[in-house]
PDB file of C-alpha atoms in Angstrom:
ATOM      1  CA  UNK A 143      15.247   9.313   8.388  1.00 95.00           C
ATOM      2  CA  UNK A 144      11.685   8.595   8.184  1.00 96.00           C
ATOM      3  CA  UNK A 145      10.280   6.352  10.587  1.00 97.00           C
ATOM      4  CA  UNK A 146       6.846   4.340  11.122  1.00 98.00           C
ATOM      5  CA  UNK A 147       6.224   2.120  13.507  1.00 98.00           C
ATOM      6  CA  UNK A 148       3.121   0.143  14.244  1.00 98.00           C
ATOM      7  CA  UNK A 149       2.108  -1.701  17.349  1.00 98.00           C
ATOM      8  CA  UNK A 150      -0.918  -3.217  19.178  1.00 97.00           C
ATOM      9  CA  UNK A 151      -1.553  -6.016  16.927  1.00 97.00           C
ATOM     10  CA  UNK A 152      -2.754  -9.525  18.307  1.00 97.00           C
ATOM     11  CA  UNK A 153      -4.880 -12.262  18.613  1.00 98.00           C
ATOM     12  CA  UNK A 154      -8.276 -11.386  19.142  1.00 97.00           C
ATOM     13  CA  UNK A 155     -11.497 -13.462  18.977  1.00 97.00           C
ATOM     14  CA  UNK A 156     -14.304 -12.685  16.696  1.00 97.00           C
ATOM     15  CA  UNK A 157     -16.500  -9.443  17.584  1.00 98.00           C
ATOM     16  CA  UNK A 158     -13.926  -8.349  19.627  1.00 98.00           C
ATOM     17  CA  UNK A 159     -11.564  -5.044  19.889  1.00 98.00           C
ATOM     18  CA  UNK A 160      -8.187  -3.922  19.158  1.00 98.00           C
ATOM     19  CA  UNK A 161      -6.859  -0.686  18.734  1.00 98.00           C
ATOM     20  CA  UNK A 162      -3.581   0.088  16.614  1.00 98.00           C
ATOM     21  CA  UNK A 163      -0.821   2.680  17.045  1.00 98.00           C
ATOM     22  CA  UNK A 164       1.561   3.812  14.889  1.00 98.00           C
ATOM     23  CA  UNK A 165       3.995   5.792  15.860  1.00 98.00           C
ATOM     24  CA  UNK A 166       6.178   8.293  13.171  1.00 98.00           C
ATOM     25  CA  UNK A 167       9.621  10.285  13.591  1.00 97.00           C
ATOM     26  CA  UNK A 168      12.172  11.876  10.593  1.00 97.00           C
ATOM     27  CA  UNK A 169       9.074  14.029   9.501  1.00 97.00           C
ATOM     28  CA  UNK A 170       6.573  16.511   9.951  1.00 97.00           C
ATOM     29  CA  UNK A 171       3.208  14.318  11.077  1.00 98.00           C
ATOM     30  CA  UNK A 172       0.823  16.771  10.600  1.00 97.00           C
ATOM     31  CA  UNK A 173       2.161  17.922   7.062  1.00 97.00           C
ATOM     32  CA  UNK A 174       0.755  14.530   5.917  1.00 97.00           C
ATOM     33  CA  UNK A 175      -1.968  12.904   4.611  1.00 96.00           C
ATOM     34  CA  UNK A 176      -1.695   9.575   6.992  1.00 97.00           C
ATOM     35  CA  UNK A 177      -3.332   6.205   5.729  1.00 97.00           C
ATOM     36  CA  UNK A 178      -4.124   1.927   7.114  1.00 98.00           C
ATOM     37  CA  UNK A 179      -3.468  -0.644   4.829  1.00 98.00           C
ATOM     38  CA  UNK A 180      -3.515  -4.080   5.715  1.00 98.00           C
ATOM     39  CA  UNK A 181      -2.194  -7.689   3.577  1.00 98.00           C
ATOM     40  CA  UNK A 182      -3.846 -10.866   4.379  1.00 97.00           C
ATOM     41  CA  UNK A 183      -1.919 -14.053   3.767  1.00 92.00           C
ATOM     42  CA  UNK A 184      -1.092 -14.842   0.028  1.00 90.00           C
ATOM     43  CA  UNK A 185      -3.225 -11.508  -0.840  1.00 94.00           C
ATOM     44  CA  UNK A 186      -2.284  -7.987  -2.347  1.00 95.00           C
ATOM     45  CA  UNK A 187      -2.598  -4.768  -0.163  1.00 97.00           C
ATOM     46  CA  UNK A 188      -5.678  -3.279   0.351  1.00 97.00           C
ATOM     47  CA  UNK A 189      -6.264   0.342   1.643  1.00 96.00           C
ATOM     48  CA  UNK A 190      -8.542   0.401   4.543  1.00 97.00           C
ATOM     49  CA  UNK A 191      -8.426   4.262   5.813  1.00 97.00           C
ATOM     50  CA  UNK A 192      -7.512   7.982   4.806  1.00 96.00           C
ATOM     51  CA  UNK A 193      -6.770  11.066   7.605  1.00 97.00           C
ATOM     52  CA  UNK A 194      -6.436  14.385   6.296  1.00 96.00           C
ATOM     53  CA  UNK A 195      -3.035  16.142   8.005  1.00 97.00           C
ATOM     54  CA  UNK A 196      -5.705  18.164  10.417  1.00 96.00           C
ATOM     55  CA  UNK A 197      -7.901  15.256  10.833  1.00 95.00           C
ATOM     56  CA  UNK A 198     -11.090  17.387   8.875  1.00 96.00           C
ATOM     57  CA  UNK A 199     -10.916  14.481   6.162  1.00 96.00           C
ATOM     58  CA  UNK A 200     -11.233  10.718   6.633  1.00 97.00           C
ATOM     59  CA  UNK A 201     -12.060   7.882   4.201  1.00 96.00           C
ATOM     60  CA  UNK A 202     -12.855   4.290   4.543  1.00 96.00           C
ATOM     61  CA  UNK A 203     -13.235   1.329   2.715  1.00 95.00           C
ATOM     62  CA  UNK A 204     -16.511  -0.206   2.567  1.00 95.00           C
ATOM     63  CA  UNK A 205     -15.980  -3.190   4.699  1.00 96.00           C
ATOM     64  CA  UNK A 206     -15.300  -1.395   7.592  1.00 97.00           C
ATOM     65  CA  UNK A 207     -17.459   1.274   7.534  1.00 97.00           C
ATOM     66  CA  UNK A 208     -19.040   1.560  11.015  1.00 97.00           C
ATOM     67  CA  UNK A 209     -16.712  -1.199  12.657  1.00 98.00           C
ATOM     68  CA  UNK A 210     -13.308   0.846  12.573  1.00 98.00           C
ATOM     69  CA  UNK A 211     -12.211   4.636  13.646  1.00 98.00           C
ATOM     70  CA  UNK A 212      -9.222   6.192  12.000  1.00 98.00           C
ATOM     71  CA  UNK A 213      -7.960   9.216  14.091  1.00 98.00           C
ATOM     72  CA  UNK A 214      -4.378  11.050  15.038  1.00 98.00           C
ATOM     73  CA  UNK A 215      -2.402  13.050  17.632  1.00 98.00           C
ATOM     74  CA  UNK A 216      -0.264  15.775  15.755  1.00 98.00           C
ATOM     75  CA  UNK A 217       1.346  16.624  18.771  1.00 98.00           C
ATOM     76  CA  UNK A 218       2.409  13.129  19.838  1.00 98.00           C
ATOM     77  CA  UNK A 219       3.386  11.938  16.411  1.00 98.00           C
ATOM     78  CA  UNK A 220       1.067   9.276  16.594  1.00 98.00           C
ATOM     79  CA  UNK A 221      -1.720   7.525  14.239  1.00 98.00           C
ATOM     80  CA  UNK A 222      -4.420   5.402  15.441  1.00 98.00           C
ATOM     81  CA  UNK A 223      -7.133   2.684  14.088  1.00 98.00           C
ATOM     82  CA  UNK A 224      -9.527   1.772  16.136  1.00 98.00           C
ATOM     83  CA  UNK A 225     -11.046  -1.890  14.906  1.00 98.00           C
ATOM     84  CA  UNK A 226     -14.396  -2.725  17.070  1.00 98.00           C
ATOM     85  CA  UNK A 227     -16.558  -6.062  16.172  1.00 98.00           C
ATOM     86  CA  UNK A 228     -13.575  -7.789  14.318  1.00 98.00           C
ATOM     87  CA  UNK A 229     -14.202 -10.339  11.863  1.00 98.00           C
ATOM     88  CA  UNK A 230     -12.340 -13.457  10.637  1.00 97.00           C
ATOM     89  CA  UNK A 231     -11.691 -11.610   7.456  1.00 97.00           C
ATOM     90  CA  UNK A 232      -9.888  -8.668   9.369  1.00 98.00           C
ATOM     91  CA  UNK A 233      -6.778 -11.198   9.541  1.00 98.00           C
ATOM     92  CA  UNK A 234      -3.820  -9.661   8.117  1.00 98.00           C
ATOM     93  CA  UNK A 235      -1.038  -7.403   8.532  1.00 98.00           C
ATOM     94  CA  UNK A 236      -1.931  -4.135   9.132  1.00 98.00           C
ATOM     95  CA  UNK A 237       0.634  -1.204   7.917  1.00 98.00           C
ATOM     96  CA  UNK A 238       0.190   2.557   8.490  1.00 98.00           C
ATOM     97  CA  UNK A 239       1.457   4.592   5.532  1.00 98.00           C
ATOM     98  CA  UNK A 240       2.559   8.078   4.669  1.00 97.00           C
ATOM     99  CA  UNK A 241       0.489   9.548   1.722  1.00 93.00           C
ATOM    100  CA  UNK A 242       1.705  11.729  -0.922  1.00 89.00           C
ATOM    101  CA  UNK A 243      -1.350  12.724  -3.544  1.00 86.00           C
ATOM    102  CA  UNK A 244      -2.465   9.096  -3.203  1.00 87.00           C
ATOM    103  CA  UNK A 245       0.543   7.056  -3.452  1.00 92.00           C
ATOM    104  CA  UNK A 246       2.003   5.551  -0.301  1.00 95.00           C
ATOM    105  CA  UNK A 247       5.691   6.455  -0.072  1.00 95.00           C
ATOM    106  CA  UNK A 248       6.636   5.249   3.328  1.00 97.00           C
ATOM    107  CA  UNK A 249       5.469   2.270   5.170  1.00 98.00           C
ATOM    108  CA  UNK A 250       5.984   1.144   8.482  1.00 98.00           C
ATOM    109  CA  UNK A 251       7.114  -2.913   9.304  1.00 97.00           C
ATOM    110  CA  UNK A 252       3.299  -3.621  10.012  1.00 98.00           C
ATOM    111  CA  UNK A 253       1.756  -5.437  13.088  1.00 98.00           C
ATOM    112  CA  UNK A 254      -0.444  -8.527  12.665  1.00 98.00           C
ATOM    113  CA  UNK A 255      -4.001  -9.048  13.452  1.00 98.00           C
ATOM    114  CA  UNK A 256      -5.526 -12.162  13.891  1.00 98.00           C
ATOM    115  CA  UNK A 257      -8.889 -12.689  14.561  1.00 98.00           C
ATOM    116  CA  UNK A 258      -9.694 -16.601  15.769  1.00 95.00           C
ATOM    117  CA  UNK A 259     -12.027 -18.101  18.258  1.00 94.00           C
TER     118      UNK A 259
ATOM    119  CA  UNK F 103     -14.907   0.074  -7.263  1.00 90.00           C
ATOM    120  CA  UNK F 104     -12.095  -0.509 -10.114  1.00 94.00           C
ATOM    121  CA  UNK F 105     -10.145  -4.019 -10.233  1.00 96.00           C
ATOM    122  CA  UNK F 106      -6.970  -4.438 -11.110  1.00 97.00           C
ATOM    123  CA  UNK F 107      -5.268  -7.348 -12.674  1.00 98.00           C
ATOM    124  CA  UNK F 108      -2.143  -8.222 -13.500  1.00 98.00           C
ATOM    125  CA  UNK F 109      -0.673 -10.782 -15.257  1.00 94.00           C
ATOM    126  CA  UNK F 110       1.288 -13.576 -15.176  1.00 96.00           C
ATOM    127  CA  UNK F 111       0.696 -14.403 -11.804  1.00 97.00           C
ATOM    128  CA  UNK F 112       4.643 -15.951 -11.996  1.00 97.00           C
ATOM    129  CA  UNK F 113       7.043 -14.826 -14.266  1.00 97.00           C
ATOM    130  CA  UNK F 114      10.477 -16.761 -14.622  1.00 96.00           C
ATOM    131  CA  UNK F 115      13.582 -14.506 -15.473  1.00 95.00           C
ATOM    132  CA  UNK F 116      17.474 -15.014 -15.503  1.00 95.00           C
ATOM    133  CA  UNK F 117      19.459 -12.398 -14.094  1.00 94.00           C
ATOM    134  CA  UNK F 118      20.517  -9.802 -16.610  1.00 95.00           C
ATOM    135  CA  UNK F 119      17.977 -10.454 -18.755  1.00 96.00           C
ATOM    136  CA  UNK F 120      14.297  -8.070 -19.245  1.00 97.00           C
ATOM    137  CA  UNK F 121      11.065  -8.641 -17.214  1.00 97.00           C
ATOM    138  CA  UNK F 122       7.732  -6.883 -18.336  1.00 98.00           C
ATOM    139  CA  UNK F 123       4.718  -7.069 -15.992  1.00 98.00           C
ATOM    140  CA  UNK F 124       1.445  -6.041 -16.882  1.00 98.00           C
ATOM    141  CA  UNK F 125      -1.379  -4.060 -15.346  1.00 98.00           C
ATOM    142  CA  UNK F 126      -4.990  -3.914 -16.280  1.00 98.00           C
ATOM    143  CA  UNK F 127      -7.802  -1.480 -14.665  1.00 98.00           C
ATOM    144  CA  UNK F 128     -11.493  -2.622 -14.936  1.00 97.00           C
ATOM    145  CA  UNK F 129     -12.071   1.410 -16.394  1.00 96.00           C
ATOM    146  CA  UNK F 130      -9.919   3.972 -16.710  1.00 96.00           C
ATOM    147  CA  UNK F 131      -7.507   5.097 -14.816  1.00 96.00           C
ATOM    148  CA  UNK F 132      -5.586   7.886 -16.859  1.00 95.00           C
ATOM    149  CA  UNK F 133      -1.926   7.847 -15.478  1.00 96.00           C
ATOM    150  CA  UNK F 134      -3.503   7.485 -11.703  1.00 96.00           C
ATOM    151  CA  UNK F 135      -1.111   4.177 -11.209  1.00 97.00           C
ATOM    152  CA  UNK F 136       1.599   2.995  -8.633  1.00 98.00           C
ATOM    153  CA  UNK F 137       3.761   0.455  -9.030  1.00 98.00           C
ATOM    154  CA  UNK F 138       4.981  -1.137  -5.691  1.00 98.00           C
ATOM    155  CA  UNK F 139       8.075  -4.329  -5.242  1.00 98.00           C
ATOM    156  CA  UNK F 140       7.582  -6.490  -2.000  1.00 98.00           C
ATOM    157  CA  UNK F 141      10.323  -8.736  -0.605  1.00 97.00           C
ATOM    158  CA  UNK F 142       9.323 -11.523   1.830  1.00 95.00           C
ATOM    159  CA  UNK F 143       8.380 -10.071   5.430  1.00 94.00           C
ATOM    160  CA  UNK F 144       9.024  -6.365   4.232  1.00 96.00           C
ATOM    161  CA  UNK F 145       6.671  -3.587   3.583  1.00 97.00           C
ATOM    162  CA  UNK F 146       6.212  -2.802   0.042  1.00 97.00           C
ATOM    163  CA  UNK F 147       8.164  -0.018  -1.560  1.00 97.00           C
ATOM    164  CA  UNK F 148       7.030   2.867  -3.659  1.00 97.00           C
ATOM    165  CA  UNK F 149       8.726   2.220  -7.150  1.00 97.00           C
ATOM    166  CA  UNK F 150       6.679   4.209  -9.671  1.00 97.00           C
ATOM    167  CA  UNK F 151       3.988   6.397  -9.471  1.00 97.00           C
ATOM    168  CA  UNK F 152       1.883   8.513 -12.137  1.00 96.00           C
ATOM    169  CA  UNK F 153       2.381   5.594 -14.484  1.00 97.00           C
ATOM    170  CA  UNK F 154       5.993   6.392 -15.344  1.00 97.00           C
ATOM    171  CA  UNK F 155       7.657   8.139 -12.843  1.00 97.00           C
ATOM    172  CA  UNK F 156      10.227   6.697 -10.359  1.00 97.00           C
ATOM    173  CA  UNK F 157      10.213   7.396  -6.855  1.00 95.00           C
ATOM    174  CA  UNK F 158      13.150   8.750  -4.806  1.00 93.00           C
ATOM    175  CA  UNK F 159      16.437   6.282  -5.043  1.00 95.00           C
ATOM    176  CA  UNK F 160      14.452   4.049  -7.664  1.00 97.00           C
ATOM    177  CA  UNK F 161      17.169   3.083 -10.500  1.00 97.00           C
ATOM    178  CA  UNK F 162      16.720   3.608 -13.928  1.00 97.00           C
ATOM    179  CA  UNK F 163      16.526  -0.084 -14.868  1.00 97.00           C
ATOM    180  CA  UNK F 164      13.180   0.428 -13.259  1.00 98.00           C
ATOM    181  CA  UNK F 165      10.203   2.022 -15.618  1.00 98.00           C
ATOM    182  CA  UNK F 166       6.445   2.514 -16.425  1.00 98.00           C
ATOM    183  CA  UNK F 167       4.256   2.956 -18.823  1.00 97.00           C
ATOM    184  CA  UNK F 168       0.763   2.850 -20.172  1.00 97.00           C
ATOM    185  CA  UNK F 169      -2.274   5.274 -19.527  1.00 97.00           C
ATOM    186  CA  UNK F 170      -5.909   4.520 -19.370  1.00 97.00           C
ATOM    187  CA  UNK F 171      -6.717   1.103 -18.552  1.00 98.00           C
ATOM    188  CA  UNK F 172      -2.930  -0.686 -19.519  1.00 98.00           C
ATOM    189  CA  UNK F 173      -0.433  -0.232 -17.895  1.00 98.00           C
ATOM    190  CA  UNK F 174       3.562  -2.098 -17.718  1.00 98.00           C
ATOM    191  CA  UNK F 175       6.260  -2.301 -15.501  1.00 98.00           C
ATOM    192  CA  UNK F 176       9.708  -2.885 -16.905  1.00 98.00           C
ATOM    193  CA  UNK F 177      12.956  -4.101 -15.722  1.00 97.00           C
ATOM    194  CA  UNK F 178      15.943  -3.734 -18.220  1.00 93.00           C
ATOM    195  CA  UNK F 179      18.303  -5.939 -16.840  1.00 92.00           C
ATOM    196  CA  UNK F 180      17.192  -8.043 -13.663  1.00 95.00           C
ATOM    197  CA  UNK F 181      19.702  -8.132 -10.384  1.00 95.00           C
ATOM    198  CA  UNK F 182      19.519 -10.494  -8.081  1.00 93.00           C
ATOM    199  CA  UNK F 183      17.499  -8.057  -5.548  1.00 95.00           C
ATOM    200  CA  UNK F 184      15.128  -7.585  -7.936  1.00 96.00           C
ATOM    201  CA  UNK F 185      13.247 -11.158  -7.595  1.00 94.00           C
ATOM    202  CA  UNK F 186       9.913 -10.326  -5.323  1.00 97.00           C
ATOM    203  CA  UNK F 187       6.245  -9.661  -5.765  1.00 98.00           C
ATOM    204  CA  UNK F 188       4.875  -6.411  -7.594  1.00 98.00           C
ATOM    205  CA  UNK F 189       1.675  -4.959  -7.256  1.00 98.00           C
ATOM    206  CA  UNK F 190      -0.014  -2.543  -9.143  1.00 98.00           C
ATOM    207  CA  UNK F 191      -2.433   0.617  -7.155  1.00 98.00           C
ATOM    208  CA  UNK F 192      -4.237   3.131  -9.095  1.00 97.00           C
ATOM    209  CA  UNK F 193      -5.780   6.381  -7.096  1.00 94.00           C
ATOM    210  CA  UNK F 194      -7.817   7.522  -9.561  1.00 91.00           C
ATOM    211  CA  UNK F 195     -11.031   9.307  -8.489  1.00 84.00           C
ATOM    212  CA  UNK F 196     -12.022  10.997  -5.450  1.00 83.00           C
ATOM    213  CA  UNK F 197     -13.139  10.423  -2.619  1.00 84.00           C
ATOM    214  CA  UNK F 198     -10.710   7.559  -2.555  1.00 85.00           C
ATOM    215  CA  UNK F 199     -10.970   4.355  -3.078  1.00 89.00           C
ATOM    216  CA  UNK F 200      -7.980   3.187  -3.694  1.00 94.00           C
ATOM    217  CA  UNK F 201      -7.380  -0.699  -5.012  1.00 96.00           C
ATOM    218  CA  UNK F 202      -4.391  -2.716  -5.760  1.00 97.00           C
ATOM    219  CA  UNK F 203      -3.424  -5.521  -8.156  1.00 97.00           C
ATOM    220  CA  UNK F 204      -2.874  -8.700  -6.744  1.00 97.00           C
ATOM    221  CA  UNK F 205       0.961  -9.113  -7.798  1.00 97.00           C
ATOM    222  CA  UNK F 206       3.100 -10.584 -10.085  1.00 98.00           C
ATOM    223  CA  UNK F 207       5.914 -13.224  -8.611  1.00 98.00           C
ATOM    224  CA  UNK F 208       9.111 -12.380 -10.523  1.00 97.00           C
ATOM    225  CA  UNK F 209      11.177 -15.344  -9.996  1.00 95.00           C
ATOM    226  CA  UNK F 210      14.999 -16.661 -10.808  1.00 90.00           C
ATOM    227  CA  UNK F 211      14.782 -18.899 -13.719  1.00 88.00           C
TER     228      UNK F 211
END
């Protein structure tokens, strides 16, 4: 069974750090294309990063260009996204995501992030 | 970057009956679109992708159509797990940029 779990979510104030985990079982991690997504309140998805399987390939969206770091750990299973100088408009859930030619067949539950003074 | 917009916002359906959602992409997509359902505090599930394919375990009540910039989601005959949000993601294009609709509420009537 395929299995992705996220973790390290929180309440953090504004400029501050937080770095997520996900953790993945039930398939071969580095087979995959591995990807962040996160849902603010009320609000659609909205992709945030791409890893290549090997890690030679990553992708971000615009608004977090030079604020977050997407990276992985074949040999632990493990995904990562590292979110430095946080903003009020990072709030949302954040879900990690198993890629197949762009669409995003498995999710994980997702971990909040809250960013507040 | 390429919007997408779906429409109604709400739709109101009785149970056994058809629902039709629609998709719009600011340009053209081709067949580069997703279809995804979302229950309250769940991850959203993979229901359709390439416009008109269903994913793994997806029923047959469940299907999509529509290339280039139109694009629908239909449900034949609504069950009762079948009320939630849908959203809409095309992947056209490289390097990615992926974008999603903001979802449709299908709701009992």
């Amino acid at each position: 069974e395929v299995q992705l779990v996220e973790s390290g979510g929180g309440l953090v104030q504004p400029g501050g750090s937080l770095r997520l985990s996900c953790e993945v079982s039930g398939f071969i991690f580095s087979s995959y294309w591995m990807t962040w997504l996160r849902q603010a309140p009320g609000k659609g998805p909205e992709w945030v990063a791409t890893i290549a399987h090997d890690g030679s390939n990553i992708y971000f969206v615009d608004s977090v260009k030079g604020r977050f770091t997407i990276s992985r750990d074949n040999a632990k299973n493990s995904l990562y996204l590292q979110m430095n100088s946080l903003r009020a408009e990072d709030t949302a859930v954040y879900y990690c995501a198993r890629e197949a030619h762009s669409k995003f067949e498995y999710w994980g539950q997702g971990t909040l992030v809250t960013v507040s003074p | 970057e390429t919007v997408m917009t779906q429409s109604p916002a709400t739709l109101s359906v009785s149970p056994g009956e058809r629902a039709t959602l629609s998709c719009r992409a600011s340009q053209s997509v081709s067949t580069k679109l997703a279809w995804y359902q979302q229950k309250p505090g769940q991850a959203p599930r993979l229901l359709i992708y390439d416009a008109s394919t269903r994913a793994t375990g997806i029923p047959a009540r469940f299907s999509g159509g529509g290339s280039g910039t139109d694009f629908t989601l239909t449900i034949s005959s609504l069950q009762s797990e079948d009320f939630a949000v849908y959203y809409c993601q095309q992947y056209n294009g490289w390097p990615p940029l992926y974008t999603f609709g903001q979802g449709t509420k299908l709701e009992i009537k």
